[in-house]
Amino acid sequence: MGAGKIFIVGFGPGAEEHITARARDAILAADVVVGYSTYTDLVSSLTAGKEIISTGMTEEIDRAKAATDRAAAGKCVAVVSSGDAGIYGMAGLVYEVLFERGWKGKKAEEGVQGIEVEVVPGVTALSAIGALLGAPLMHDFASISMSDLLTPWPVIEKRIEAAAAADFVIGIYNPQSKRRTWQIKKAQEIILKYRKAETPVGIVKSAYRDAQNLVLTTLDDMCNHPIGMLTTIVVGNSHTFARDGLMVTPRGYENKYVLESGDVLEGQKPGVSLKIN
Ligand code: SAH
């Protein structure tokens, strides 16, 4: 029967050129590819001839179980998630299912105890949208999911409040779905208690996919734009500025950057000068 392996693969935001070389090799090496159907479709160019187990969005546990069943039977399995599989992805669930079945790390040549696991990191949505918007994540940031399906809303609200109060740049995953519509407005209201109305906000839908759409706006205006399941949002900190359609958070918090021309970048407080070469 032989030992099985589970690759837990984040394939990045969508486009093929953002799949890492290791993620591509893992998917190509797999006998079985397991994932939400939208995801298995996105990597279909790599999966010809393989067994595909694609299930709906809410069937994550079934997917994790199917992956461990196949690996216990000696197969090489790739569990695919978008972005990074360890960030709001499948990695934790696969480990939980394995531990529940008595797995203790690879300890044998076959069966459940023989399963080798490799999590393959990927480009998460937040770094993808950061790249498209400019450089909003240059200083400390917090990432918060607005989905209260698995996390109670009071916990989410507490985290938004804490991140806003501590002046973190805030990345918002799962901002809105057809059924969850009020959470993002509530988040905006909380952040507005601590940040100026004109704080830059970037909203990106379908980063690096065909329907990609970028909006650069402000905190008080953010909810006037379409926000959906495939949108990620970044809210600047008190030093983030917007310029020429780009959103930038200064790296040196209180520093002023003096450019070679002697100009000072707008939107930053004078302080210690830092020469950029
Ligand atoms: N593991 C993924 C996150 C899954 S949670 C990652 O690391 O990126 C699903 C959320 O991710 C979506 O609601 C959306 O907020 C974000 N997302 C995933 N792909 C995206 C893309 N191509 N563009 C913008 N946001 C995306």
PDB file of N, CA and C in Angstrom, residues 106-159:
ATOM      1  N   LYS A 106       4.333  11.668  11.109  1.00  0.00           N
ATOM      2  CA  LYS A 106       4.597  10.395  10.408  1.00  0.00           C
ATOM      3  C   LYS A 106       5.390   9.451  11.309  1.00  0.00           C
ATOM      4  N   LYS A 107       4.750   8.299  11.652  1.00  0.00           N
ATOM      5  CA  LYS A 107       5.374   7.363  12.603  1.00  0.00           C
ATOM      6  C   LYS A 107       5.451   5.945  12.057  1.00  0.00           C
ATOM      7  N   ALA A 108       4.919   5.735  10.844  1.00  0.00           N
ATOM      8  CA  ALA A 108       4.883   4.364  10.319  1.00  0.00           C
ATOM      9  C   ALA A 108       5.056   4.393   8.813  1.00  0.00           C
ATOM     10  N   GLU A 109       5.046   3.229   8.215  1.00  0.00           N
ATOM     11  CA  GLU A 109       5.229   3.147   6.761  1.00  0.00           C
ATOM     12  C   GLU A 109       3.907   3.140   6.006  1.00  0.00           C
ATOM     13  N   GLU A 110       2.806   2.937   6.734  1.00  0.00           N
ATOM     14  CA  GLU A 110       1.511   2.974   6.045  1.00  0.00           C
ATOM     15  C   GLU A 110       0.377   3.304   6.998  1.00  0.00           C
ATOM     16  N   GLY A 111      -0.831   3.414   6.440  1.00  0.00           N
ATOM     17  CA  GLY A 111      -2.008   3.742   7.253  1.00  0.00           C
ATOM     18  C   GLY A 111      -1.976   5.199   7.701  1.00  0.00           C
ATOM     19  N   VAL A 112      -2.890   5.518   8.640  1.00  0.00           N
ATOM     20  CA  VAL A 112      -2.968   6.909   9.128  1.00  0.00           C
ATOM     21  C   VAL A 112      -1.627   7.355   9.702  1.00  0.00           C
ATOM     22  N   GLN A 113      -0.981   6.456  10.444  1.00  0.00           N
ATOM     23  CA  GLN A 113       0.298   6.826  11.072  1.00  0.00           C
ATOM     24  C   GLN A 113       1.420   7.050  10.057  1.00  0.00           C
ATOM     25  N   GLY A 114       1.191   6.587   8.838  1.00  0.00           N
ATOM     26  CA  GLY A 114       2.215   6.746   7.816  1.00  0.00           C
ATOM     27  C   GLY A 114       2.089   8.043   7.019  1.00  0.00           C
ATOM     28  N   ILE A 115       1.050   8.830   7.316  1.00  0.00           N
ATOM     29  CA  ILE A 115       0.805  10.023   6.487  1.00  0.00           C
ATOM     30  C   ILE A 115       1.834  11.114   6.765  1.00  0.00           C
ATOM     31  N   GLU A 116       2.425  11.591   5.681  1.00  0.00           N
ATOM     32  CA  GLU A 116       3.333  12.747   5.779  1.00  0.00           C
ATOM     33  C   GLU A 116       2.516  13.983   5.378  1.00  0.00           C
ATOM     34  N   VAL A 117       2.742  15.069   6.091  1.00  0.00           N
ATOM     35  CA  VAL A 117       1.985  16.289   5.780  1.00  0.00           C
ATOM     36  C   VAL A 117       2.952  17.416   5.425  1.00  0.00           C
ATOM     37  N   GLU A 118       2.645  18.124   4.368  1.00  0.00           N
ATOM     38  CA  GLU A 118       3.430  19.325   4.034  1.00  0.00           C
ATOM     39  C   GLU A 118       2.481  20.471   3.699  1.00  0.00           C
ATOM     40  N   VAL A 119       2.597  21.551   4.463  1.00  0.00           N
ATOM     41  CA  VAL A 119       1.810  22.746   4.145  1.00  0.00           C
ATOM     42  C   VAL A 119       2.657  23.601   3.204  1.00  0.00           C
ATOM     43  N   VAL A 120       2.101  23.915   2.042  1.00  0.00           N
ATOM     44  CA  VAL A 120       2.844  24.719   1.058  1.00  0.00           C
ATOM     45  C   VAL A 120       2.309  26.157   1.102  1.00  0.00           C
ATOM     46  N   PRO A 121       3.146  27.116   1.528  1.00  0.00           N
ATOM     47  CA  PRO A 121       2.644  28.487   1.672  1.00  0.00           C
ATOM     48  C   PRO A 121       2.326  29.125   0.324  1.00  0.00           C
ATOM     49  N   GLY A 122       1.407  30.078   0.360  1.00  0.00           N
ATOM     50  CA  GLY A 122       1.013  30.762  -0.875  1.00  0.00           C
ATOM     51  C   GLY A 122       0.884  32.259  -0.650  1.00  0.00           C
ATOM     52  N   VAL A 123       0.619  32.979  -1.712  1.00  0.00           N
ATOM     53  CA  VAL A 123       0.441  34.435  -1.624  1.00  0.00           C
ATOM     54  C   VAL A 123      -0.978  34.704  -1.113  1.00  0.00           C
ATOM     55  N   THR A 124      -1.078  35.204   0.098  1.00  0.00           N
ATOM     56  CA  THR A 124      -2.404  35.446   0.671  1.00  0.00           C
ATOM     57  C   THR A 124      -3.065  36.676   0.029  1.00  0.00           C
ATOM     58  N   ALA A 125      -4.407  36.724   0.113  1.00  0.00           N
ATOM     59  CA  ALA A 125      -5.150  37.822  -0.524  1.00  0.00           C
ATOM     60  C   ALA A 125      -4.643  39.187  -0.063  1.00  0.00           C
ATOM     61  N   LEU A 126      -4.274  39.289   1.202  1.00  0.00           N
ATOM     62  CA  LEU A 126      -3.862  40.599   1.704  1.00  0.00           C
ATOM     63  C   LEU A 126      -2.568  41.070   1.056  1.00  0.00           C
ATOM     64  N   SER A 127      -1.608  40.173   0.873  1.00  0.00           N
ATOM     65  CA  SER A 127      -0.378  40.634   0.218  1.00  0.00           C
ATOM     66  C   SER A 127      -0.639  40.878  -1.267  1.00  0.00           C
ATOM     67  N   ALA A 128      -1.561  40.116  -1.861  1.00  0.00           N
ATOM     68  CA  ALA A 128      -1.902  40.354  -3.269  1.00  0.00           C
ATOM     69  C   ALA A 128      -2.528  41.740  -3.444  1.00  0.00           C
ATOM     70  N   ILE A 129      -3.488  42.073  -2.586  1.00  0.00           N
ATOM     71  CA  ILE A 129      -4.141  43.384  -2.775  1.00  0.00           C
ATOM     72  C   ILE A 129      -3.195  44.510  -2.373  1.00  0.00           C
ATOM     73  N   GLY A 130      -2.311  44.245  -1.420  1.00  0.00           N
ATOM     74  CA  GLY A 130      -1.314  45.249  -1.042  1.00  0.00           C
ATOM     75  C   GLY A 130      -0.451  45.619  -2.241  1.00  0.00           C
ATOM     76  N   ALA A 131      -0.038  44.599  -3.000  1.00  0.00           N
ATOM     77  CA  ALA A 131       0.808  44.836  -4.172  1.00  0.00           C
ATOM     78  C   ALA A 131       0.058  45.652  -5.220  1.00  0.00           C
ATOM     79  N   LEU A 132      -1.234  45.368  -5.389  1.00  0.00           N
ATOM     80  CA  LEU A 132      -2.008  46.093  -6.406  1.00  0.00           C
ATOM     81  C   LEU A 132      -2.278  47.538  -6.002  1.00  0.00           C
ATOM     82  N   LEU A 133      -2.413  47.769  -4.696  1.00  0.00           N
ATOM     83  CA  LEU A 133      -2.782  49.116  -4.234  1.00  0.00           C
ATOM     84  C   LEU A 133      -1.579  50.031  -4.042  1.00  0.00           C
ATOM     85  N   GLY A 134      -0.393  49.471  -3.956  1.00  0.00           N
ATOM     86  CA  GLY A 134       0.796  50.280  -3.678  1.00  0.00           C
ATOM     87  C   GLY A 134       1.599  49.582  -2.606  1.00  0.00           C
ATOM     88  N   ALA A 135       1.641  50.166  -1.414  1.00  0.00           N
ATOM     89  CA  ALA A 135       2.382  49.550  -0.302  1.00  0.00           C
ATOM     90  C   ALA A 135       1.695  49.888   1.022  1.00  0.00           C
ATOM     91  N   PRO A 136       0.470  49.402   1.194  1.00  0.00           N
ATOM     92  CA  PRO A 136      -0.267  49.760   2.418  1.00  0.00           C
ATOM     93  C   PRO A 136       0.150  48.980   3.667  1.00  0.00           C
ATOM     94  N   LEU A 137       0.884  47.869   3.478  1.00  0.00           N
ATOM     95  CA  LEU A 137       1.158  46.983   4.623  1.00  0.00           C
ATOM     96  C   LEU A 137       2.588  47.124   5.120  1.00  0.00           C
ATOM     97  N   MET A 138       3.147  48.321   4.992  1.00  0.00           N
ATOM     98  CA  MET A 138       4.551  48.521   5.331  1.00  0.00           C
ATOM     99  C   MET A 138       4.810  48.631   6.819  1.00  0.00           C
ATOM    100  N   HIS A 139       3.750  48.769   7.583  1.00  0.00           N
ATOM    101  CA  HIS A 139       3.925  48.835   9.032  1.00  0.00           C
ATOM    102  C   HIS A 139       3.007  47.804   9.685  1.00  0.00           C
ATOM    103  N   ASP A 140       3.011  47.729  11.000  1.00  0.00           N
ATOM    104  CA  ASP A 140       2.247  46.685  11.702  1.00  0.00           C
ATOM    105  C   ASP A 140       0.795  46.638  11.220  1.00  0.00           C
ATOM    106  N   PHE A 141       0.333  45.432  10.958  1.00  0.00           N
ATOM    107  CA  PHE A 141      -1.062  45.308  10.524  1.00  0.00           C
ATOM    108  C   PHE A 141      -1.742  44.147  11.231  1.00  0.00           C
ATOM    109  N   ALA A 142      -3.060  44.228  11.283  1.00  0.00           N
ATOM    110  CA  ALA A 142      -3.866  43.146  11.853  1.00  0.00           C
ATOM    111  C   ALA A 142      -4.794  42.662  10.760  1.00  0.00           C
ATOM    112  N   SER A 143      -5.041  41.364  10.712  1.00  0.00           N
ATOM    113  CA  SER A 143      -5.990  40.873   9.733  1.00  0.00           C
ATOM    114  C   SER A 143      -7.200  40.322  10.474  1.00  0.00           C
ATOM    115  N   ILE A 144      -8.366  40.714  10.024  1.00  0.00           N
ATOM    116  CA  ILE A 144      -9.606  40.323  10.713  1.00  0.00           C
ATOM    117  C   ILE A 144     -10.609  39.834   9.663  1.00  0.00           C
ATOM    118  N   SER A 145     -11.236  38.690   9.941  1.00  0.00           N
ATOM    119  CA  SER A 145     -12.286  38.189   9.053  1.00  0.00           C
ATOM    120  C   SER A 145     -13.632  38.647   9.599  1.00  0.00           C
ATOM    121  N   MET A 146     -14.481  39.142   8.710  1.00  0.00           N
ATOM    122  CA  MET A 146     -15.818  39.596   9.138  1.00  0.00           C
ATOM    123  C   MET A 146     -16.810  38.438   9.213  1.00  0.00           C
ATOM    124  N   SER A 147     -16.362  37.217   8.919  1.00  0.00           N
ATOM    125  CA  SER A 147     -17.312  36.110   8.918  1.00  0.00           C
ATOM    126  C   SER A 147     -17.625  35.649  10.332  1.00  0.00           C
ATOM    127  N   ASP A 148     -18.892  35.777  10.707  1.00  0.00           N
ATOM    128  CA  ASP A 148     -19.290  35.338  12.047  1.00  0.00           C
ATOM    129  C   ASP A 148     -19.962  33.958  11.989  1.00  0.00           C
ATOM    130  N   LEU A 149     -19.661  33.199  10.941  1.00  0.00           N
ATOM    131  CA  LEU A 149     -20.208  31.837  10.870  1.00  0.00           C
ATOM    132  C   LEU A 149     -19.493  30.931  11.871  1.00  0.00           C
ATOM    133  N   LEU A 150     -18.194  31.106  12.012  1.00  0.00           N
ATOM    134  CA  LEU A 150     -17.428  30.266  12.938  1.00  0.00           C
ATOM    135  C   LEU A 150     -16.945  31.036  14.172  1.00  0.00           C
ATOM    136  N   THR A 151     -16.968  32.356  14.106  1.00  0.00           N
ATOM    137  CA  THR A 151     -16.489  33.189  15.220  1.00  0.00           C
ATOM    138  C   THR A 151     -17.647  34.078  15.679  1.00  0.00           C
ATOM    139  N   PRO A 152     -17.955  34.107  16.982  1.00  0.00           N
ATOM    140  CA  PRO A 152     -19.069  34.956  17.422  1.00  0.00           C
ATOM    141  C   PRO A 152     -18.777  36.440  17.155  1.00  0.00           C
ATOM    142  N   TRP A 153     -19.797  37.185  16.730  1.00  0.00           N
ATOM    143  CA  TRP A 153     -19.593  38.594  16.402  1.00  0.00           C
ATOM    144  C   TRP A 153     -18.955  39.405  17.535  1.00  0.00           C
ATOM    145  N   PRO A 154     -19.342  39.221  18.817  1.00  0.00           N
ATOM    146  CA  PRO A 154     -18.702  40.027  19.875  1.00  0.00           C
ATOM    147  C   PRO A 154     -17.174  39.875  19.908  1.00  0.00           C
ATOM    148  N   VAL A 155     -16.676  38.704  19.548  1.00  0.00           N
ATOM    149  CA  VAL A 155     -15.215  38.493  19.502  1.00  0.00           C
ATOM    150  C   VAL A 155     -14.615  39.315  18.361  1.00  0.00           C
ATOM    151  N   ILE A 156     -15.283  39.269  17.213  1.00  0.00           N
ATOM    152  CA  ILE A 156     -14.786  40.014  16.037  1.00  0.00           C
ATOM    153  C   ILE A 156     -14.780  41.501  16.349  1.00  0.00           C
ATOM    154  N   GLU A 157     -15.866  41.953  16.952  1.00  0.00           N
ATOM    155  CA  GLU A 157     -16.012  43.374  17.265  1.00  0.00           C
ATOM    156  C   GLU A 157     -14.901  43.851  18.221  1.00  0.00           C
ATOM    157  N   LYS A 158     -14.602  43.003  19.198  1.00  0.00           N
ATOM    158  CA  LYS A 158     -13.541  43.329  20.155  1.00  0.00           C
ATOM    159  C   LYS A 158     -12.190  43.470  19.458  1.00  0.00           C
ATOM    160  N   ARG A 159     -11.949  42.595  18.482  1.00  0.00           N
ATOM    161  CA  ARG A 159     -10.673  42.648  17.748  1.00  0.00           C
ATOM    162  C   ARG A 159     -10.590  43.877  16.848  1.00  0.00           C
TER     163      ARG A 159
END
